Coordinates of C-alpha atoms and ligand atoms in Angstrom, one line a residue:
A12 CA -25.0 -13.4 -3.0
S13 CA -26.6 -11.3 -0.4
G14 CA -28.7 -14.3 0.7
K15 CA -31.9 -12.4 0.3
N16 CA -34.7 -12.7 -2.2
A17 CA -33.9 -9.7 -4.3
K18 CA -37.6 -9.1 -4.8
D19 CA -38.3 -8.7 -1.1
M20 CA -37.8 -5.0 -0.4
G21 CA -38.8 -5.5 3.3
A22 CA -35.7 -7.6 3.8
Y23 CA -33.5 -4.5 3.1
K24 CA -34.1 -2.7 6.5
F25 CA -31.6 0.0 5.6
W26 CA -31.9 0.3 1.9
Q27 CA -35.7 0.6 2.0
T28 CA -35.3 3.9 3.8
Q29 CA -32.9 5.3 1.2
P30 CA -33.7 7.2 -2.1
V31 CA -33.0 4.3 -4.4
P32 CA -35.4 2.6 -6.8
R33 CA -37.3 -0.4 -5.5
F34 CA -37.5 -3.9 -6.9
G35 CA -40.8 -4.6 -8.7
E36 CA -40.8 -1.2 -10.5
E37 CA -38.5 -2.4 -13.3
G38 CA -41.2 -2.6 -16.0
G39 CA -42.0 0.2 -18.3
K40 CA -40.2 3.4 -19.0
V41 CA -39.8 5.9 -16.2
E42 CA -38.9 9.5 -16.3
E43 CA -35.3 9.7 -15.3
G44 CA -34.0 12.0 -12.6
P45 CA -33.4 12.5 -8.9
L46 CA -35.8 10.7 -6.5
K47 CA -35.6 13.2 -3.7
M48 CA -34.9 16.9 -3.6
Q49 CA -33.3 18.5 -0.6
K50 CA -31.6 21.7 0.5
V51 CA -28.1 22.1 1.9
E52 CA -29.5 24.1 4.9
D53 CA -31.6 21.1 5.9
I54 CA -28.6 18.8 6.2
D55 CA -27.2 17.9 9.6
Q56 CA -24.0 19.8 10.4
E57 CA -22.8 17.0 12.6
P58 CA -22.3 13.2 12.0
Q59 CA -24.6 10.7 13.6
P60 CA -23.1 9.6 16.9
L61 CA -21.4 6.2 17.0
V62 CA -22.0 3.6 19.7
A63 CA -20.0 4.0 22.8
G64 CA -16.3 3.1 22.3
F65 CA -16.0 4.3 18.7
E66 CA -15.3 7.6 17.1
W67 CA -15.2 9.3 13.7
V68 CA -11.9 10.3 12.1
T69 CA -10.9 11.7 8.8
M70 CA -7.9 9.9 7.4
D71 CA -5.0 11.8 5.8
L72 CA -3.9 9.6 2.9
A73 CA -1.0 12.0 2.2
D74 CA 0.4 10.9 5.6
D75 CA 2.3 7.6 5.5
E76 CA 1.0 6.4 8.9
D77 CA -2.7 7.0 8.1
M78 CA -2.2 5.4 4.6
K79 CA -0.7 2.4 6.3
E80 CA -3.7 2.0 8.6
V81 CA -6.1 2.2 5.7
Y82 CA -4.0 -0.2 3.7
E83 CA -3.9 -2.7 6.6
L84 CA -7.6 -2.5 7.3
L85 CA -8.4 -3.2 3.6
N86 CA -5.7 -5.8 3.2
G87 CA -7.1 -7.8 6.0
H88 CA -10.8 -7.2 5.7
Y89 CA -11.8 -6.0 2.2
V90 CA -13.6 -8.0 -0.5
E91 CA -13.0 -11.7 -0.8
D92 CA -14.4 -14.2 -3.3
D93 CA -17.2 -16.6 -2.1
E94 CA -14.7 -19.3 -1.2
A95 CA -12.3 -16.9 0.6
M96 CA -9.4 -18.0 -1.7
F97 CA -8.5 -14.4 -2.7
R98 CA -8.8 -11.0 -1.1
F99 CA -8.0 -7.7 -2.8
N100 CA -4.7 -6.2 -1.8
Y101 CA -4.9 -2.5 -2.7
I102 CA -1.3 -1.2 -2.4
P103 CA -0.9 2.5 -1.3
E104 CA -0.1 3.5 -4.9
V105 CA -3.5 2.2 -6.1
L106 CA -5.3 3.7 -3.0
R107 CA -3.8 7.1 -3.8
W108 CA -4.7 6.8 -7.5
A109 CA -8.3 5.8 -6.6
M110 CA -9.0 8.1 -3.7
M111 CA -6.9 11.2 -4.6
A112 CA -8.4 11.9 -8.0
P113 CA -9.0 15.5 -9.1
G114 CA -11.5 17.2 -6.8
W115 CA -10.7 14.8 -3.9
Q116 CA -11.1 16.2 -0.4
R117 CA -9.8 14.7 2.8
K118 CA -13.2 14.8 4.5
Y119 CA -14.3 12.1 2.1
H120 CA -11.8 9.6 3.6
I121 CA -14.0 8.7 6.5
G122 CA -12.8 6.3 9.2
V123 CA -14.0 4.9 12.5
R124 CA -11.6 4.2 15.3
A125 CA -12.0 2.2 18.5
S126 CA -11.6 4.9 21.2
Q127 CA -9.3 3.0 23.5
S128 CA -7.0 1.1 21.2
R129 CA -7.1 3.9 18.5
K130 CA -7.4 1.1 16.0
L131 CA -9.0 1.9 12.6
V132 CA -11.9 -0.5 12.4
A133 CA -14.0 0.8 9.5
F134 CA -13.7 3.0 6.4
I135 CA -15.6 4.5 3.5
S136 CA -14.5 7.0 0.8
A137 CA -15.7 9.0 -2.2
V138 CA -14.3 11.0 -5.1
P139 CA -16.4 13.4 -7.3
V140 CA -17.3 12.3 -10.8
N141 CA -19.4 13.8 -13.5
I142 CA -21.6 11.0 -14.8
R143 CA -23.7 11.1 -17.9
V144 CA -26.8 8.9 -18.0
R145 CA -28.2 9.1 -21.5
D146 CA -28.4 12.8 -22.3
R147 CA -28.2 14.2 -18.7
T148 CA -24.9 14.7 -16.9
F149 CA -24.7 15.3 -13.1
R150 CA -22.1 15.5 -10.4
S151 CA -22.0 12.6 -8.1
S152 CA -20.0 11.0 -5.3
E153 CA -18.4 7.8 -6.5
V154 CA -18.2 5.7 -3.3
N155 CA -15.7 2.9 -2.8
F156 CA -13.6 1.0 -0.2
L157 CA -16.5 0.5 2.3
C158 CA -15.0 -1.8 4.8
V159 CA -15.8 -3.0 8.3
H160 CA -13.4 -5.0 10.4
K161 CA -14.4 -8.7 10.4
K162 CA -15.0 -8.7 14.2
L163 CA -17.5 -5.8 13.9
R164 CA -19.6 -7.3 11.1
G165 CA -23.4 -7.5 11.3
K166 CA -23.7 -4.6 13.8
R167 CA -25.2 -2.2 11.3
L168 CA -22.1 0.0 11.1
A169 CA -22.2 0.0 7.2
P170 CA -25.4 2.0 7.1
V171 CA -23.9 4.6 9.5
L172 CA -20.9 4.9 7.2
I173 CA -23.1 5.2 4.1
K174 CA -25.2 7.9 5.8
E175 CA -22.0 9.8 6.8
V176 CA -20.6 9.9 3.2
T177 CA -24.1 10.9 2.0
R178 CA -24.2 13.8 4.6
I179 CA -20.7 15.0 3.6
S180 CA -21.7 14.9 -0.1
N181 CA -24.9 16.7 0.6
L182 CA -23.2 19.5 2.5
D183 CA -21.1 20.0 -0.7
G184 CA -24.3 20.2 -2.7
V185 CA -23.8 16.7 -4.2
W186 CA -27.1 14.7 -4.2
Q187 CA -26.3 11.7 -6.4
G188 CA -24.0 8.7 -5.8
L189 CA -22.5 6.0 -7.9
Y190 CA -21.2 2.7 -6.7
T191 CA -20.6 -0.9 -7.7
A192 CA -20.9 -4.1 -5.6
G193 CA -20.9 -7.8 -6.1
I194 CA -24.0 -8.2 -4.0
V195 CA -27.6 -7.5 -5.0
L196 CA -29.1 -4.3 -3.4
P197 CA -32.1 -2.3 -4.4
R198 CA -31.6 -1.8 -7.4
P199 CA -29.0 -2.2 -10.0
V200 CA -29.1 0.1 -13.0
S201 CA -26.9 -2.4 -14.9
T202 CA -25.3 -5.7 -14.2
C203 CA -22.1 -7.0 -15.7
R204 CA -20.3 -10.3 -15.6
Y205 CA -16.5 -10.7 -15.1
Y206 CA -14.4 -12.3 -17.7
H207 CA -10.8 -13.6 -17.2
R208 CA -8.0 -14.2 -19.6
A209 CA -5.0 -16.1 -18.4
L210 CA -1.6 -14.6 -18.9
N211 CA 0.3 -16.9 -16.6
W212 CA -1.8 -20.1 -16.7
T213 CA 0.6 -22.1 -14.6
K214 CA 0.5 -19.7 -11.7
L215 CA -3.3 -19.4 -12.0
H216 CA -3.7 -23.1 -11.9
A217 CA -1.3 -23.6 -9.0
C218 CA -3.2 -21.1 -6.8
G219 CA -6.6 -22.6 -7.6
F220 CA -7.8 -19.7 -9.9
S221 CA -7.9 -21.8 -13.1
P222 CA -9.0 -25.4 -13.0
L223 CA -7.6 -27.8 -15.6
P224 CA -10.5 -28.5 -18.0
N225 CA -11.6 -32.1 -18.3
G226 CA -9.6 -34.0 -20.8
S227 CA -7.0 -31.2 -21.1
K228 CA -3.3 -31.2 -20.1
P229 CA -1.4 -28.4 -18.5
E230 CA 0.8 -28.0 -21.6
Y231 CA -2.3 -27.5 -23.8
Q232 CA -3.5 -24.7 -21.5
V233 CA -0.1 -23.0 -21.6
R234 CA -0.1 -23.2 -25.4
K235 CA -3.7 -22.0 -25.6
Y236 CA -2.8 -18.8 -23.7
A237 CA 0.6 -18.2 -25.3
L238 CA 1.0 -14.6 -26.7
P239 CA 3.4 -13.0 -29.1
E240 CA 6.5 -11.3 -27.8
A241 CA 5.8 -8.0 -29.4
T242 CA 2.7 -5.9 -30.2
S243 CA 1.4 -5.7 -33.7
T244 CA -0.5 -2.5 -34.1
K245 CA 1.4 0.1 -36.2
G246 CA 2.0 3.4 -34.5
L247 CA 1.2 2.0 -31.0
R248 CA 3.1 3.7 -28.2
E249 CA 2.8 4.7 -24.5
M250 CA 0.4 7.6 -23.9
Q251 CA 2.3 10.8 -22.9
D252 CA 1.2 14.1 -21.4
K253 CA 1.0 15.7 -24.8
D254 CA -1.8 13.2 -25.8
V255 CA -4.2 14.1 -23.0
G256 CA -6.3 16.6 -25.0
A257 CA -6.6 14.2 -28.0
V258 CA -7.4 11.2 -25.8
V259 CA -10.2 13.1 -24.0
R260 CA -11.7 14.2 -27.3
L261 CA -11.5 10.7 -28.8
L262 CA -12.8 9.1 -25.6
T263 CA -15.7 11.5 -25.3
R264 CA -16.8 10.7 -28.9
Y265 CA -16.4 7.0 -28.3
L266 CA -18.2 6.9 -25.0
A267 CA -21.2 8.7 -26.6
R268 CA -22.2 5.3 -27.9
F269 CA -23.1 4.1 -24.3
D270 CA -26.0 5.1 -22.1
M271 CA -23.9 5.6 -19.0
A272 CA -20.3 6.9 -18.8
P273 CA -18.1 9.4 -16.9
Q274 CA -17.3 12.7 -18.5
F275 CA -13.6 13.3 -18.2
T276 CA -11.9 16.7 -18.0
E277 CA -8.3 16.9 -19.2
E278 CA -7.2 17.0 -15.6
E279 CA -9.1 13.9 -14.7
A280 CA -7.8 12.1 -17.8
R281 CA -4.2 13.0 -16.9
H282 CA -4.8 11.6 -13.4
W283 CA -6.6 8.4 -14.4
F284 CA -4.5 7.5 -17.5
L285 CA -0.9 8.8 -17.2
P286 CA 1.4 6.5 -15.4
K287 CA 3.1 8.1 -12.3
K288 CA 6.8 7.8 -12.2
D289 CA 7.2 7.2 -8.5
G290 CA 6.5 3.9 -6.8
R291 CA 4.9 0.8 -8.4
Q292 CA 3.1 1.2 -11.7
V293 CA -0.7 1.2 -11.3
I294 CA -2.0 2.3 -14.8
W295 CA -0.8 1.5 -18.3
S296 CA -2.1 3.6 -21.2
Y297 CA -1.3 3.4 -24.9
V298 CA -2.3 5.4 -28.0
V299 CA -2.0 4.8 -31.7
E300 CA -0.7 7.8 -33.6
D301 CA -1.3 7.9 -37.3
N302 CA 0.1 10.9 -39.2
G303 CA 0.1 13.0 -36.1
A304 CA -3.5 12.1 -35.1
V305 CA -4.5 9.9 -32.2
T306 CA -6.8 7.3 -33.6
D307 CA -6.9 4.7 -30.8
F308 CA -6.4 4.5 -27.1
F309 CA -6.6 1.8 -24.5
S310 CA -5.7 1.5 -20.8
F311 CA -5.5 -1.1 -18.1
F312 CA -4.7 -1.0 -14.4
C313 CA -3.4 -3.5 -11.9
V314 CA -4.8 -4.5 -8.5
E315 CA -3.3 -7.3 -6.7
S316 CA -5.2 -10.1 -4.9
S317 CA -3.7 -11.9 -2.0
I318 CA -3.8 -15.7 -2.3
I319 CA -5.2 -17.0 1.0
K320 CA -4.3 -20.6 2.1
N321 CA -5.1 -21.8 5.5
N322 CA -5.7 -18.2 6.6
E323 CA -2.2 -17.3 5.5
V324 CA -1.0 -15.1 2.6
N325 CA 2.2 -16.1 0.9
D326 CA 1.8 -14.7 -2.5
V327 CA -0.3 -12.3 -4.7
L328 CA -1.9 -12.5 -8.0
R329 CA -1.2 -9.5 -10.2
V330 CA -4.5 -8.8 -11.9
A331 CA -4.9 -6.5 -14.9
Y332 CA -8.3 -4.8 -15.4
L333 CA -9.2 -3.5 -18.7
F334 CA -10.0 0.2 -18.2
Y335 CA -11.2 2.8 -20.8
Y336 CA -10.5 2.5 -24.5
A337 CA -11.6 4.2 -27.7
T338 CA -11.0 3.8 -31.4
E339 CA -11.9 5.4 -34.7
A340 CA -9.3 3.8 -36.9
G341 CA -10.6 2.1 -40.0
L342 CA -14.2 2.9 -39.2
S343 CA -16.1 4.2 -42.2
E344 CA -18.9 5.2 -39.7
P345 CA -19.1 4.8 -35.9
R346 CA -21.5 1.8 -36.0
D347 CA -19.4 -0.2 -38.5
R348 CA -19.3 -3.3 -36.2
A349 CA -17.3 -5.6 -38.4
A350 CA -14.4 -3.1 -38.7
L351 CA -14.8 -2.3 -35.0
K352 CA -14.5 -5.9 -34.1
T353 CA -11.3 -6.4 -36.2
R354 CA -9.7 -3.3 -34.7
L355 CA -10.7 -4.0 -31.1
N356 CA -9.3 -7.5 -31.3
A357 CA -6.0 -6.2 -32.5
L358 CA -5.8 -3.6 -29.8
V359 CA -6.9 -5.9 -27.0
N360 CA -4.4 -8.5 -28.2
D361 CA -1.7 -5.9 -27.9
A362 CA -3.0 -5.0 -24.4
L363 CA -2.6 -8.7 -23.4
V364 CA 1.0 -8.7 -24.8
L365 CA 1.8 -5.6 -22.8
A366 CA 0.2 -6.8 -19.6
K367 CA 2.2 -10.1 -19.9
K368 CA 5.4 -8.1 -20.4
A369 CA 4.5 -6.2 -17.2
R370 CA 4.4 -9.6 -15.5
L371 CA 0.7 -9.5 -14.7
D372 CA -0.9 -12.9 -14.2
V373 CA -4.5 -12.5 -15.5
F374 CA -6.4 -9.9 -17.5
N375 CA -10.0 -9.1 -16.4
A376 CA -12.7 -7.4 -18.3
L377 CA -16.4 -6.9 -17.8
S378 CA -19.3 -7.5 -20.2
L379 CA -19.7 -3.8 -20.9
M380 CA -18.9 -1.3 -23.6
D381 CA -18.0 -3.1 -26.8
N382 CA -16.2 -5.9 -25.0
G383 CA -18.6 -8.6 -26.4
L384 CA -16.8 -8.0 -29.7
F385 CA -13.5 -9.4 -28.5
L386 CA -13.9 -11.4 -25.3
G387 CA -14.4 -14.8 -27.0
Q388 CA -11.8 -14.3 -29.7
Q389 CA -9.2 -13.2 -27.2
K390 CA -9.8 -16.3 -25.0
F391 CA -11.5 -14.6 -22.1
G392 CA -13.7 -17.0 -20.1
G393 CA -16.8 -16.1 -18.1
G394 CA -16.1 -16.0 -14.4
D395 CA -18.4 -16.6 -11.4
G396 CA -18.5 -12.9 -10.4
Q397 CA -21.0 -10.3 -11.3
L398 CA -20.7 -6.6 -10.8
H399 CA -23.8 -4.5 -10.2
Y400 CA -23.9 -0.8 -10.9
Y401 CA -25.9 1.5 -8.7
L402 CA -27.0 5.1 -8.7
F403 CA -28.1 6.8 -5.4
N404 CA -31.0 9.2 -5.6
Y405 CA -31.4 8.9 -9.3
R406 CA -34.1 6.9 -11.1
A407 CA -32.9 5.6 -14.4
N408 CA -34.2 3.0 -16.8
H409 CA -32.2 -0.2 -16.9
I410 CA -29.0 0.1 -18.9
S411 CA -28.3 -3.0 -21.0
G412 CA -25.0 -3.8 -22.6
G413 CA -23.9 -5.9 -19.6
V414 CA -24.9 -9.5 -19.0
D415 CA -28.1 -9.1 -21.0
A416 CA -26.3 -8.2 -24.3
K417 CA -26.1 -11.9 -25.2
N418 CA -25.9 -11.3 -28.9
Q419 CA -22.5 -9.7 -28.4
L420 CA -21.1 -12.5 -26.3
Ligands
NHW14 S1 -18.4 -2.9 -2.7 C1 -17.4 -3.5 -1.5 C2 -18.0 -3.4 -0.1 N1 -17.0 -3.9 0.8 C3 -16.8 -5.2 1.1 O1 -17.5 -6.1 0.6 C4 -15.7 -5.5 2.1 C5 -15.9 -6.7 2.9 N2 -17.2 -6.6 3.7 C6 -17.3 -5.6 4.6 O2 -16.4 -4.9 5.0 C7 -17.6 -1.4 -3.2 C8 -18.7 -5.6 5.3 O3 -19.4 -6.8 5.0 C9 -19.6 -4.4 4.7 C10 -21.0 -4.5 5.3 C11 -18.9 -3.1 5.1 C12 -19.7 -4.4 3.2 N3 -22.9 -1.7 -0.4 O4 -23.0 -3.1 9.0 P1 -23.9 -4.2 8.5 C13 -18.0 -0.3 -2.3 O5 -17.2 0.0 -1.4 C14 -25.8 -3.3 3.5 C15 -24.0 -1.1 0.1 O6 -24.6 -4.9 9.6 P2 -21.6 -5.6 7.6 C16 -19.2 0.5 -2.6 C17 -26.7 -4.5 3.7 O7 -27.5 -4.8 2.6 N4 -24.7 -1.7 1.2 O8 -23.1 -5.1 7.5 C18 -20.0 0.9 -1.3 C19 -27.5 -4.2 4.9 O9 -28.5 -3.3 4.6 P3 -30.0 -3.8 4.4 C20 -24.2 -2.8 1.7 O10 -21.5 -6.9 6.9 C21 -21.3 1.6 -1.7 C22 -26.5 -3.4 5.8 O11 -25.4 -2.9 4.8 C23 -23.1 -3.5 1.2 O12 -21.1 -5.5 9.0 C24 -22.0 2.0 -0.4 C25 -25.9 -4.3 6.8 O13 -25.0 -3.5 7.6 C26 -22.4 -2.8 0.1 N5 -21.3 -3.4 -0.5 O14 -20.9 -4.5 6.7 C27 -23.3 2.7 -0.8 N6 -22.8 -4.6 1.9 O15 -30.8 -2.7 3.9 C28 -23.0 4.2 -1.2 C29 -23.8 -4.6 2.8 O16 -29.9 -5.0 3.5 C30 -24.3 4.9 -1.5 N7 -24.6 -3.6 2.7 O17 -30.5 -4.2 5.8 C31 -24.1 6.3 -2.1 C32 -23.7 7.3 -1.0 C33 -23.3 8.6 -1.5 C34 -24.5 9.5 -1.9 C35 -24.1 10.9 -2.3 C36 -25.3 11.9 -2.4

């Protein structure tokens, strides 16, 4: 997607100067750890100057005016699919959820303004996250919402923004970064494929998201994706504040199965999973309670995508993304895959029912965690998109479980 031969490091004029693993070094096992060691006192106190006519700003997302500017930049210029049919529409509730997570600081909401017009023309952000890679856990900056106004593309502004979020992190003693992207950069630690499950097939078809398969009829598709009115898992209910401790413990045990995962504190779990009561709902989380014990947990969030037609936006798709989940119900031992498969299918089917009730149009999931156990059975179809996971200043052996876990899918 980047239009470059992924093997040719020389083509990455910026990335070849950064502490990231290079292509061509994939083979064999490497010792995992930071690529470059530095000291806070060696880090520049001031940002790199911008070209004439532009200046750095920190945005105040608690301020409605600043939030509106960030929203409008992203709404008009953030990620689109290859055919420019859809573009993410991160509403302020989602932006607050994503960028004001525990430990957030305003200085990580970095903008660039045109000096004369005062217009916000570029942005990058980060929140802190404790990430475990196999048996080592380290603090890192999770970088997101890198965006440059369409009229300023190709002018090497992105590297300047990336260096600035790196500098701010370094001054806080944070030396590692975590980020995902649809494009290939040096060098993914893991790669996942997107899967989609129609909830409202008629709307997905009308906007060009879901083609009518050869030989099929619209009514067959509608019937194929029909869902029950009510959930079926006994003891399933919305997650509440009193569940936070139990959910963190359950999730920590479950995520231990995987080579890379965030480590949630209770405060973080409260933020990421409990629905806020004001504004539009962003996150949905459910638990199964059995005799007073939380045995299962799942969550999904919603991000809208604008439907673009002839450069105009008239409607949005409401897209659910499967978020974290964990289960121990009915498992005689944690690696009991047959029991796990049955349970996850029941839970994810309930998640689909709940997402449909919430009037979401499509449910997305990635080829990660144990998703291979239910994607097929729950009628998810493989999409065109891939998501590459990257670590900055950390050498790690490749993490499978994504697209390369074919036996699961
Ligand atoms: S991925 C979404 C990124 N945003 C979009 O796709 C929005 C639409 N596109 C744009 O706004 C989620 C522009 O096209 C952007 C590039 C701004 C993407 N990640 O300024 P130039 C995230 O937000 C490299 C990293 O001329 P442009 C995660 C590209 O390879 N690098 O391009 C963000 C080239 O370098 P090369 C990317 O089109 C993670 C250089 O930028 C990239 O005007 C950031 C060209 O720059 C991407 N998505 O603007 C890294 N896209 O070496 C964080 C392009 O090939 C690292 N490039 O010559 C960690 C930092 C924290 C460390 C803490 C210690």
